[in-house]
Every structure is written in C-alpha cells, then in structure tokens.
Amino acid sequence: MLKTQSTSLFLVPQRLKHAFLANRIDRDTIGAQQTRKMSNDATLPSAPQGQIPPKARGMTFFPLGYKEAATQWWTSVSARQAERNVFSFIPFLKEAGADTSSLQELAKSDPFGQRVWQSSMVQLSGKNRALNELSVERVGEEADNTLVMLHGYGAGLGFFYKNFEPLTRAKGWKLYALDMLGMGNSARPNFRVNAADPKEKIAEAEAWFIDALEEWRRVRKIEKFTLMGHSLGGYLAVSYALKYPGRLNKLILASPVGIPEDPWAVNANLHEPESSTMANEFTQDQESIVRRESVDGNNAQFLNATNKRATAQSTAPTTPPKRPIPSWLVWLWDANVSPFSIVRLTGPLGPRFVSGWTSRRFNHLPSDEKEALHTYAYTLFRQKGSGEYALPYLLAPGAYARSPVIHRIQDVGRQEITPATETTPAVRETGFPIVFMYGENDWMDVVGGFASEEKIKARIRKALLHGTEEEKRRENGAAKVLIVQKAGHHLYLDNPEEFNAMVIKELEETRKQTLREKEMAK
C-alpha cells in the first residue's frame, strides 16, 4: 500500500538513523563533533598509485565536506532568501517597487525595454493552499498574451532564472512562473489520496496539482494562456489540458516525463537500457554534456536523436520487454520513500548529500551561480514533504507513467467545451499547437515525442475528414519535436541560448495567431 507520510527510521540505512538522532542534539555539540570529524578526515589514507582512496571517492561523489555541510545546515538562509539570491543573477530585470530613479537608469541600459518582476504568494481556497508566483511584465506596454511556466519534480521556479529575461524580450507577453502546490516555495499541505481504484488514484493525484493551477488562473482572471512544463510539469500540463479544455493557446513540453508506456516506448529495439534512464539525473556530469565537441564537424548525438523519428514511426507488433528493476527499489518506491526524506533525516549531513546532485547538475555554471543554486536546492529539499508524495501514484518505478501520455496525447485540444443543448450542438476544441522539446543527451527518450507527434497528426487528419464545416474552418492542431543541442534533461538550463530562441519563436507565432483570431471575432 502506498504511504503518504515521510519514511520511518527502519527504512533508512543505519548511518542515516544516527544522523537523524544527532539532529536532536544541541547544535553547538554537533558543530564541535563535526569539527573533530573533519580534522580526523584531514589526512586521507594512502592507496595504490593510480587509485583514488576510499574517502577521496566519497568526497568526489559528495564534494561538500562534513564541516561545511554542518555549517550550512546551521546557518542556512531561508528558502525565500535563497530564491531571491538566484534572481540576483537575472540581467536587466528589476523588482517592482524599486526606487524610480533606479528603474529609469535600468530602462536606459536595457535594449529590450523596461521590465520588472514581482514575487507573490497567491492564496487559494482551503487550508494551507497557496502558490508561489513570479511574474515578469514589460512596463508601459499592454500584454495580450500570457506564458505560464511549470517546473519539474521537487524543483522550483528559480531554476528558470536563465529564461525569464530572454523570454520577456518578446513584446505583448506577460510571464508567470509557478511553484506547484506542495513543492518549491508554495504552501505544503498534507498530501492524501482517498480513492481505492488505481485509475481513480491517478486522477486524484493529478487533480491535486492541476486543480490548484486552474484556481490560480481564475484568481488571476486569465482567459487563455500558453503553458510550458518541464519534466513532471510537462506531464501535469497535459493533464491540465485534458481536464480544463478551452484554456490553452499552445502547449510546450520540455523533456516531459510520462510519455512512453515502458522503457522501450514504441519499439523493442530502441537502445540498451542504460542509455535512457532516470539514474542519469543523479550521475550525469553536465559540464561534459554542454561542452562536448562534435566529431568531424558532425554532432553525432544530435543526429542520433533526430534519426529516432523512424523508430517512432515503426509499428512493431511485439510488446517490448520491461527493464528489470531491483525488488528493493520497487519496495522503496511503492512505500513512498522520497529522496527528500533522506535530506531531512540526515540533518547536518543534508547539504553534503544534496551536493552529490548539485555538484554535477550545475558544474557547467560559474561558481557563484552554482553555489546559489546549490543553496536554493537544499532549502527546497529540506522543507516539509508534501507534493513529492504524489510521485508513486503518477509514475511506476523507473519513472514510467501509470497512465502514459502516449495513450492520451491525441485527445489534447479535442475536448468538449460547451455541452450540446436541445437547440445547439456541442462546442469542442479544434486543436492547438503542441511542441515537444528534448536535449540531444536527454535521458528522457525523444522517441516518445516523435510517437506523440505522429498520433497528434493522425488526429488532425481525422478532424479534417470528419469534422463539421465550422470545425474544419477553426482547425488549429499542430505538433512538432525540437531538439536542443548540447543539452540534457534540463535543457532550459544546459543550453539556455538555443532553448530560449526556440521558445521565443513559438511565442511570436502564437501571438500572431491569437491576434488574428481576435480580429476575426470582431
């Protein structure tokens, strides 16, 4: 049975139990203990030439030292301040409410016009329900389109800090980035699923997030918008589009999780299991990805990603074998043991544990940005568990969806908006553009995107053949797959220049279409 509470001590390795108990000791005592520990570790044991000593290997995998970790745990800034520290690396944009003279000076230096950002907690109905929001707008200009950005599992809107400024260069747009309910710096109510039926469990877990998004839309009085989601945010963006039709102009899915039905989504002969696995999220060295040079003038990884389109178009009748997953991992997954539970349980060792991920994930960035993102990530990971407990309801072990998007994607943009009456027929959506984006070194397999593109295009052909004359006239469906070079799963951060350029092009096309529709409706 799935559990929604944090893990018990018996689920955690023995040394983590000790760390949890140490968390109850007076912090001054801990500091002294960690200092002594660090001094004992100062001299690493010798090892045969060419080999890394055991403790040195541990320091490589978790580069933050014990003493530094304990100090960070003791003196760590608040999650709010950590978020603002990340915002400080955004060029040109100024916080709304700053002194007028400062804004005027900034406007003179900004070649794309004066823009301001504002951070808010948007209260929703019910107890302890609020979404953390960042908005960016162009001063003195009327926005006629809205972009909403959703982050991935356990992350926060601050990870989009390299996208806020470039994406708001596009005129006519107002940008919102949201922390999903129970994640980031949004409120963290207790997560519960009451349904007994497996399908109803999935629907209830999805609704926990997307109902909050819909309520936020109503609070902000936004009629229609473009929705961009990364990873889990992409999966939930699809769920939102299906449950709340008529609200989206375009859907941009950046390395979305949950597209395929199993590790070999479309064809049993795709690739070796280790070439596309969630484990890469924790082991990939990002610098080696973004700095990788092409061979003989050709980018082999990029060509390999684009050539997978043919694989997605194949119709192999055989069912692909599922990748074997260790029984202990399945047990931990189904028991809802979150990696963030371990961060919380390890107390003063938490920052060191987190550094194992942040040191590789952000090592392609300047040191000050890398440090700010590490602190930001740690302040998010250590907060009360909430939305993270939805994951096993949505994804099976190995991060494959229990309700795969590949089986639902053709219905996105085709839902009923207004039911039929005795005198009038039902009004249905007539499609909208859906864009899939992947990094060329993405552990999320691009084949799922290509397969989805094929299903969407087949649905468009069906609509043009069998729809009413009015539906054919209003048909607006489209699908495409874009691949960002020198990028992995976090393509918006790995190669922000190329990612931003692609998204800006999509925004400009969307604005032309929405303005054209408004003109026709007059």
mmCIF file with all atom_site columns, N, CA, C and O in Angstrom, residues 420-458:
data_model
loop_
_atom_site.group_PDB
_atom_site.id
_atom_site.type_symbol
_atom_site.label_atom_id
_atom_site.label_alt_id
_atom_site.label_comp_id
_atom_site.label_asym_id
_atom_site.label_entity_id
_atom_site.label_seq_id
_atom_site.pdbx_PDB_ins_code
_atom_site.Cartn_x
_atom_site.Cartn_y
_atom_site.Cartn_z
_atom_site.occupancy
_atom_site.B_iso_or_equiv
_atom_site.pdbx_formal_charge
_atom_site.auth_seq_id
_atom_site.auth_comp_id
_atom_site.auth_asym_id
_atom_site.auth_atom_id
_atom_site.pdbx_PDB_model_num
ATOM 1   N N  . ALA A 1 420 ? -23.893 19.995 -25.602 1.00 0.00 ? 420 ALA A N  1
ATOM 2   C CA . ALA A 1 420 ? -24.998 20.212 -26.536 1.00 0.00 ? 420 ALA A CA 1
ATOM 3   C C  . ALA A 1 420 ? -26.293 20.463 -25.764 1.00 0.00 ? 420 ALA A C  1
ATOM 4   O O  . ALA A 1 420 ? -26.481 19.967 -24.652 1.00 0.00 ? 420 ALA A O  1
ATOM 5   N N  . THR A 1 421 ? -27.168 21.262 -26.347 1.00 0.00 ? 421 THR A N  1
ATOM 6   C CA . THR A 1 421 ? -28.498 21.504 -25.787 1.00 0.00 ? 421 THR A CA 1
ATOM 7   C C  . THR A 1 421 ? -29.536 21.033 -26.815 1.00 0.00 ? 421 THR A C  1
ATOM 8   O O  . THR A 1 421 ? -29.178 20.506 -27.874 1.00 0.00 ? 421 THR A O  1
ATOM 9   N N  . GLU A 1 422 ? -30.794 21.238 -26.512 1.00 0.00 ? 422 GLU A N  1
ATOM 10  C CA . GLU A 1 422 ? -31.848 20.823 -27.434 1.00 0.00 ? 422 GLU A CA 1
ATOM 11  C C  . GLU A 1 422 ? -31.802 21.615 -28.736 1.00 0.00 ? 422 GLU A C  1
ATOM 12  O O  . GLU A 1 422 ? -32.267 21.147 -29.777 1.00 0.00 ? 422 GLU A O  1
ATOM 13  N N  . THR A 1 423 ? -31.241 22.798 -28.667 1.00 0.00 ? 423 THR A N  1
ATOM 14  C CA . THR A 1 423 ? -31.249 23.670 -29.852 1.00 0.00 ? 423 THR A CA 1
ATOM 15  C C  . THR A 1 423 ? -29.866 23.900 -30.464 1.00 0.00 ? 423 THR A C  1
ATOM 16  O O  . THR A 1 423 ? -29.757 24.341 -31.602 1.00 0.00 ? 423 THR A O  1
ATOM 17  N N  . THR A 1 424 ? -28.822 23.633 -29.717 1.00 0.00 ? 424 THR A N  1
ATOM 18  C CA . THR A 1 424 ? -27.468 23.911 -30.223 1.00 0.00 ? 424 THR A CA 1
ATOM 19  C C  . THR A 1 424 ? -26.565 22.693 -30.053 1.00 0.00 ? 424 THR A C  1
ATOM 20  O O  . THR A 1 424 ? -26.667 21.960 -29.058 1.00 0.00 ? 424 THR A O  1
ATOM 21  N N  . PRO A 1 425 ? -25.677 22.464 -31.011 1.00 0.00 ? 425 PRO A N  1
ATOM 22  C CA . PRO A 1 425 ? -24.739 21.337 -30.890 1.00 0.00 ? 425 PRO A CA 1
ATOM 23  C C  . PRO A 1 425 ? -23.630 21.642 -29.884 1.00 0.00 ? 425 PRO A C  1
ATOM 24  O O  . PRO A 1 425 ? -23.427 22.789 -29.494 1.00 0.00 ? 425 PRO A O  1
ATOM 25  N N  . ALA A 1 426 ? -22.935 20.626 -29.470 1.00 0.00 ? 426 ALA A N  1
ATOM 26  C CA . ALA A 1 426 ? -21.812 20.799 -28.552 1.00 0.00 ? 426 ALA A CA 1
ATOM 27  C C  . ALA A 1 426 ? -20.690 21.575 -29.227 1.00 0.00 ? 426 ALA A C  1
ATOM 28  O O  . ALA A 1 426 ? -20.485 21.476 -30.443 1.00 0.00 ? 426 ALA A O  1
ATOM 29  N N  . VAL A 1 427 ? -19.983 22.344 -28.452 1.00 0.00 ? 427 VAL A N  1
ATOM 30  C CA . VAL A 1 427 ? -18.813 23.074 -28.952 1.00 0.00 ? 427 VAL A CA 1
ATOM 31  C C  . VAL A 1 427 ? -17.568 22.358 -28.441 1.00 0.00 ? 427 VAL A C  1
ATOM 32  O O  . VAL A 1 427 ? -17.409 22.161 -27.232 1.00 0.00 ? 427 VAL A O  1
ATOM 33  N N  . ARG A 1 428 ? -16.699 21.980 -29.361 1.00 0.00 ? 428 ARG A N  1
ATOM 34  C CA . ARG A 1 428 ? -15.480 21.263 -28.989 1.00 0.00 ? 428 ARG A CA 1
ATOM 35  C C  . ARG A 1 428 ? -14.258 22.069 -29.404 1.00 0.00 ? 428 ARG A C  1
ATOM 36  O O  . ARG A 1 428 ? -14.320 22.904 -30.304 1.00 0.00 ? 428 ARG A O  1
ATOM 37  N N  . GLU A 1 429 ? -13.164 21.776 -28.757 1.00 0.00 ? 429 GLU A N  1
ATOM 38  C CA . GLU A 1 429 ? -11.891 22.361 -29.167 1.00 0.00 ? 429 GLU A CA 1
ATOM 39  C C  . GLU A 1 429 ? -11.527 21.834 -30.558 1.00 0.00 ? 429 GLU A C  1
ATOM 40  O O  . GLU A 1 429 ? -11.840 20.696 -30.905 1.00 0.00 ? 429 GLU A O  1
ATOM 41  N N  . THR A 1 430 ? -10.847 22.652 -31.298 1.00 0.00 ? 430 THR A N  1
ATOM 42  C CA . THR A 1 430 ? -10.414 22.242 -32.637 1.00 0.00 ? 430 THR A CA 1
ATOM 43  C C  . THR A 1 430 ? -8.890  22.234 -32.736 1.00 0.00 ? 430 THR A C  1
ATOM 44  O O  . THR A 1 430 ? -8.293  22.626 -33.735 1.00 0.00 ? 430 THR A O  1
ATOM 45  N N  . GLY A 1 431 ? -8.273  21.829 -31.645 1.00 0.00 ? 431 GLY A N  1
ATOM 46  C CA . GLY A 1 431 ? -6.828  21.659 -31.635 1.00 0.00 ? 431 GLY A CA 1
ATOM 47  C C  . GLY A 1 431 ? -6.060  22.931 -31.331 1.00 0.00 ? 431 GLY A C  1
ATOM 48  O O  . GLY A 1 431 ? -6.567  24.039 -31.503 1.00 0.00 ? 431 GLY A O  1
ATOM 49  N N  . PHE A 1 432 ? -4.845  22.756 -30.863 1.00 0.00 ? 432 PHE A N  1
ATOM 50  C CA . PHE A 1 432 ? -3.886  23.854 -30.713 1.00 0.00 ? 432 PHE A CA 1
ATOM 51  C C  . PHE A 1 432 ? -2.488  23.258 -30.834 1.00 0.00 ? 432 PHE A C  1
ATOM 52  O O  . PHE A 1 432 ? -2.300  22.040 -30.660 1.00 0.00 ? 432 PHE A O  1
ATOM 53  N N  . PRO A 1 433 ? -1.475  24.067 -31.134 1.00 0.00 ? 433 PRO A N  1
ATOM 54  C CA . PRO A 1 433 ? -0.124  23.537 -31.331 1.00 0.00 ? 433 PRO A CA 1
ATOM 55  C C  . PRO A 1 433 ? 0.457   22.942 -30.047 1.00 0.00 ? 433 PRO A C  1
ATOM 56  O O  . PRO A 1 433 ? 0.300   23.501 -28.961 1.00 0.00 ? 433 PRO A O  1
ATOM 57  N N  . ILE A 1 434 ? 1.125   21.796 -30.203 1.00 0.00 ? 434 ILE A N  1
ATOM 58  C CA . ILE A 1 434 ? 1.824   21.127 -29.095 1.00 0.00 ? 434 ILE A CA 1
ATOM 59  C C  . ILE A 1 434 ? 3.267   20.931 -29.520 1.00 0.00 ? 434 ILE A C  1
ATOM 60  O O  . ILE A 1 434 ? 3.546   20.352 -30.581 1.00 0.00 ? 434 ILE A O  1
ATOM 61  N N  . VAL A 1 435 ? 4.184   21.436 -28.708 1.00 0.00 ? 435 VAL A N  1
ATOM 62  C CA . VAL A 1 435 ? 5.614   21.394 -29.022 1.00 0.00 ? 435 VAL A CA 1
ATOM 63  C C  . VAL A 1 435 ? 6.327   20.528 -27.990 1.00 0.00 ? 435 VAL A C  1
ATOM 64  O O  . VAL A 1 435 ? 6.184   20.738 -26.784 1.00 0.00 ? 435 VAL A O  1
ATOM 65  N N  . PHE A 1 436 ? 7.076   19.548 -28.467 1.00 0.00 ? 436 PHE A N  1
ATOM 66  C CA . PHE A 1 436 ? 7.899   18.696 -27.605 1.00 0.00 ? 436 PHE A CA 1
ATOM 67  C C  . PHE A 1 436 ? 9.353   19.133 -27.756 1.00 0.00 ? 436 PHE A C  1
ATOM 68  O O  . PHE A 1 436 ? 9.847   19.258 -28.876 1.00 0.00 ? 436 PHE A O  1
ATOM 69  N N  . MET A 1 437 ? 10.043  19.343 -26.641 1.00 0.00 ? 437 MET A N  1
ATOM 70  C CA . MET A 1 437 ? 11.437  19.769 -26.679 1.00 0.00 ? 437 MET A CA 1
ATOM 71  C C  . MET A 1 437 ? 12.285  18.796 -25.857 1.00 0.00 ? 437 MET A C  1
ATOM 72  O O  . MET A 1 437 ? 11.908  18.429 -24.735 1.00 0.00 ? 437 MET A O  1
ATOM 73  N N  . TYR A 1 438 ? 13.417  18.393 -26.418 1.00 0.00 ? 438 TYR A N  1
ATOM 74  C CA . TYR A 1 438 ? 14.325  17.468 -25.733 1.00 0.00 ? 438 TYR A CA 1
ATOM 75  C C  . TYR A 1 438 ? 15.755  17.948 -25.899 1.00 0.00 ? 438 TYR A C  1
ATOM 76  O O  . TYR A 1 438 ? 16.095  18.614 -26.895 1.00 0.00 ? 438 TYR A O  1
ATOM 77  N N  . GLY A 1 439 ? 16.595  17.594 -24.939 1.00 0.00 ? 439 GLY A N  1
ATOM 78  C CA . GLY A 1 439 ? 18.025  17.798 -25.100 1.00 0.00 ? 439 GLY A CA 1
ATOM 79  C C  . GLY A 1 439 ? 18.595  16.648 -25.911 1.00 0.00 ? 439 GLY A C  1
ATOM 80  O O  . GLY A 1 439 ? 18.090  15.524 -25.843 1.00 0.00 ? 439 GLY A O  1
ATOM 81  N N  . GLU A 1 440 ? 19.638  16.918 -26.680 1.00 0.00 ? 440 GLU A N  1
ATOM 82  C CA . GLU A 1 440 ? 20.202  15.848 -27.511 1.00 0.00 ? 440 GLU A CA 1
ATOM 83  C C  . GLU A 1 440 ? 20.778  14.723 -26.654 1.00 0.00 ? 440 GLU A C  1
ATOM 84  O O  . GLU A 1 440 ? 20.879  13.579 -27.104 1.00 0.00 ? 440 GLU A O  1
ATOM 85  N N  . ASN A 1 441 ? 21.151  15.012 -25.397 1.00 0.00 ? 441 ASN A N  1
ATOM 86  C CA . ASN A 1 441 ? 21.665  13.999 -24.473 1.00 0.00 ? 441 ASN A CA 1
ATOM 87  C C  . ASN A 1 441 ? 20.665  13.707 -23.357 1.00 0.00 ? 441 ASN A C  1
ATOM 88  O O  . ASN A 1 441 ? 21.036  13.324 -22.254 1.00 0.00 ? 441 ASN A O  1
ATOM 89  N N  . ASP A 1 442 ? 19.400  13.888 -23.659 1.00 0.00 ? 442 ASP A N  1
ATOM 90  C CA . ASP A 1 442 ? 18.329  13.747 -22.681 1.00 0.00 ? 442 ASP A CA 1
ATOM 91  C C  . ASP A 1 442 ? 18.170  12.286 -22.261 1.00 0.00 ? 442 ASP A C  1
ATOM 92  O O  . ASP A 1 442 ? 18.137  11.392 -23.107 1.00 0.00 ? 442 ASP A O  1
ATOM 93  N N  . TRP A 1 443 ? 18.047  12.053 -20.947 1.00 0.00 ? 443 TRP A N  1
ATOM 94  C CA . TRP A 1 443 ? 17.716  10.689 -20.535 1.00 0.00 ? 443 TRP A CA 1
ATOM 95  C C  . TRP A 1 443 ? 16.224  10.404 -20.724 1.00 0.00 ? 443 TRP A C  1
ATOM 96  O O  . TRP A 1 443 ? 15.775  9.259  -20.643 1.00 0.00 ? 443 TRP A O  1
ATOM 97  N N  . MET A 1 444 ? 15.432  11.432 -20.994 1.00 0.00 ? 444 MET A N  1
ATOM 98  C CA . MET A 1 444 ? 14.035  11.247 -21.380 1.00 0.00 ? 444 MET A CA 1
ATOM 99  C C  . MET A 1 444 ? 14.027  11.001 -22.890 1.00 0.00 ? 444 MET A C  1
ATOM 100 O O  . MET A 1 444 ? 14.433  11.864 -23.662 1.00 0.00 ? 444 MET A O  1
ATOM 101 N N  . ASP A 1 445 ? 13.578  9.825  -23.322 1.00 0.00 ? 445 ASP A N  1
ATOM 102 C CA . ASP A 1 445 ? 13.779  9.431  -24.709 1.00 0.00 ? 445 ASP A CA 1
ATOM 103 C C  . ASP A 1 445 ? 12.912  10.239 -25.665 1.00 0.00 ? 445 ASP A C  1
ATOM 104 O O  . ASP A 1 445 ? 11.691  10.290 -25.535 1.00 0.00 ? 445 ASP A O  1
ATOM 105 N N  . VAL A 1 446 ? 13.556  10.822 -26.672 1.00 0.00 ? 446 VAL A N  1
ATOM 106 C CA . VAL A 1 446 ? 12.876  11.646 -27.682 1.00 0.00 ? 446 VAL A CA 1
ATOM 107 C C  . VAL A 1 446 ? 11.902  10.835 -28.527 1.00 0.00 ? 446 VAL A C  1
ATOM 108 O O  . VAL A 1 446 ? 10.981  11.384 -29.144 1.00 0.00 ? 446 VAL A O  1
ATOM 109 N N  . VAL A 1 447 ? 12.053  9.513  -28.557 1.00 0.00 ? 447 VAL A N  1
ATOM 110 C CA . VAL A 1 447 ? 11.148  8.682  -29.345 1.00 0.00 ? 447 VAL A CA 1
ATOM 111 C C  . VAL A 1 447 ? 9.707   8.871  -28.887 1.00 0.00 ? 447 VAL A C  1
ATOM 112 O O  . VAL A 1 447 ? 8.772   8.864  -29.688 1.00 0.00 ? 447 VAL A O  1
ATOM 113 N N  . GLY A 1 448 ? 9.504   9.056  -27.583 1.00 0.00 ? 448 GLY A N  1
ATOM 114 C CA . GLY A 1 448 ? 8.161   9.310  -27.084 1.00 0.00 ? 448 GLY A CA 1
ATOM 115 C C  . GLY A 1 448 ? 7.564   10.564 -27.682 1.00 0.00 ? 448 GLY A C  1
ATOM 116 O O  . GLY A 1 448 ? 6.365   10.622 -27.984 1.00 0.00 ? 448 GLY A O  1
ATOM 117 N N  . GLY A 1 449 ? 8.391   11.592 -27.882 1.00 0.00 ? 449 GLY A N  1
ATOM 118 C CA . GLY A 1 449 ? 7.926   12.821 -28.510 1.00 0.00 ? 449 GLY A CA 1
ATOM 119 C C  . GLY A 1 449 ? 7.564   12.615 -29.967 1.00 0.00 ? 449 GLY A C  1
ATOM 120 O O  . GLY A 1 449 ? 6.529   13.092 -30.440 1.00 0.00 ? 449 GLY A O  1
ATOM 121 N N  . PHE A 1 450 ? 8.413   11.878 -30.699 1.00 0.00 ? 450 PHE A N  1
ATOM 122 C CA . PHE A 1 450 ? 8.121   11.610 -32.105 1.00 0.00 ? 450 PHE A CA 1
ATOM 123 C C  . PHE A 1 450 ? 6.857   10.770 -32.262 1.00 0.00 ? 450 PHE A C  1
ATOM 124 O O  . PHE A 1 450 ? 6.047   10.993 -33.160 1.00 0.00 ? 450 PHE A O  1
ATOM 125 N N  . ALA A 1 451 ? 6.684   9.770  -31.378 1.00 0.00 ? 451 ALA A N  1
ATOM 126 C CA . ALA A 1 451 ? 5.483   8.935  -31.442 1.00 0.00 ? 451 ALA A CA 1
ATOM 127 C C  . ALA A 1 451 ? 4.234   9.767  -31.154 1.00 0.00 ? 451 ALA A C  1
ATOM 128 O O  . ALA A 1 451 ? 3.187   9.581  -31.786 1.00 0.00 ? 451 ALA A O  1
ATOM 129 N N  . SER A 1 452 ? 4.344   10.693 -30.199 1.00 0.00 ? 452 SER A N  1
ATOM 130 C CA . SER A 1 452 ? 3.216   11.578 -29.886 1.00 0.00 ? 452 SER A CA 1
ATOM 131 C C  . SER A 1 452 ? 2.887   12.477 -31.064 1.00 0.00 ? 452 SER A C  1
ATOM 132 O O  . SER A 1 452 ? 1.721   12.727 -31.374 1.00 0.00 ? 452 SER A O  1
ATOM 133 N N  . GLU A 1 453 ? 3.923   12.979 -31.723 1.00 0.00 ? 453 GLU A N  1
ATOM 134 C CA . GLU A 1 453 ? 3.722   13.830 -32.899 1.00 0.00 ? 453 GLU A CA 1
ATOM 135 C C  . GLU A 1 453 ? 2.916   13.085 -33.959 1.00 0.00 ? 453 GLU A C  1
ATOM 136 O O  . GLU A 1 453 ? 1.994   13.651 -34.581 1.00 0.00 ? 453 GLU A O  1
ATOM 137 N N  . GLU A 1 454 ? 3.238   11.807 -34.175 1.00 0.00 ? 454 GLU A N  1
ATOM 138 C CA . GLU A 1 454 ? 2.518   11.017 -35.174 1.00 0.00 ? 454 GLU A CA 1
ATOM 139 C C  . GLU A 1 454 ? 1.050   10.854 -34.796 1.00 0.00 ? 454 GLU A C  1
ATOM 140 O O  . GLU A 1 454 ? 0.156   10.954 -35.639 1.00 0.00 ? 454 GLU A O  1
ATOM 141 N N  . LYS A 1 455 ? 0.767   10.605 -33.513 1.00 0.00 ? 455 LYS A N  1
ATOM 142 C CA . LYS A 1 455 ? -0.617  10.414 -33.083 1.00 0.00 ? 455 LYS A CA 1
ATOM 143 C C  . LYS A 1 455 ? -1.419  11.707 -33.202 1.00 0.00 ? 455 LYS A C  1
ATOM 144 O O  . LYS A 1 455 ? -2.602  11.696 -33.567 1.00 0.00 ? 455 LYS A O  1
ATOM 145 N N  . ILE A 1 456 ? -0.789  12.826 -32.885 1.00 0.00 ? 456 ILE A N  1
ATOM 146 C CA . ILE A 1 456 ? -1.477  14.121 -32.998 1.00 0.00 ? 456 ILE A CA 1
ATOM 147 C C  . ILE A 1 456 ? -1.803  14.432 -34.453 1.00 0.00 ? 456 ILE A C  1
ATOM 148 O O  . ILE A 1 456 ? -2.913  14.873 -34.786 1.00 0.00 ? 456 ILE A O  1
ATOM 149 N N  . LYS A 1 457 ? -0.858  14.186 -35.348 1.00 0.00 ? 457 LYS A N  1
ATOM 150 C CA . LYS A 1 457 ? -1.079  14.470 -36.762 1.00 0.00 ? 457 LYS A CA 1
ATOM 151 C C  . LYS A 1 457 ? -2.161  13.556 -37.349 1.00 0.00 ? 457 LYS A C  1
ATOM 152 O O  . LYS A 1 457 ? -2.941  13.976 -38.210 1.00 0.00 ? 457 LYS A O  1
ATOM 153 N N  . ALA A 1 458 ? -2.216  12.320 -36.860 1.00 0.00 ? 458 ALA A N  1
ATOM 154 C CA . ALA A 1 458 ? -3.279  11.419 -37.315 1.00 0.00 ? 458 ALA A CA 1
ATOM 155 C C  . ALA A 1 458 ? -4.645  11.942 -36.872 1.00 0.00 ? 458 ALA A C  1
ATOM 156 O O  . ALA A 1 458 ? -5.627  11.848 -37.613 1.00 0.00 ? 458 ALA A O  1
#
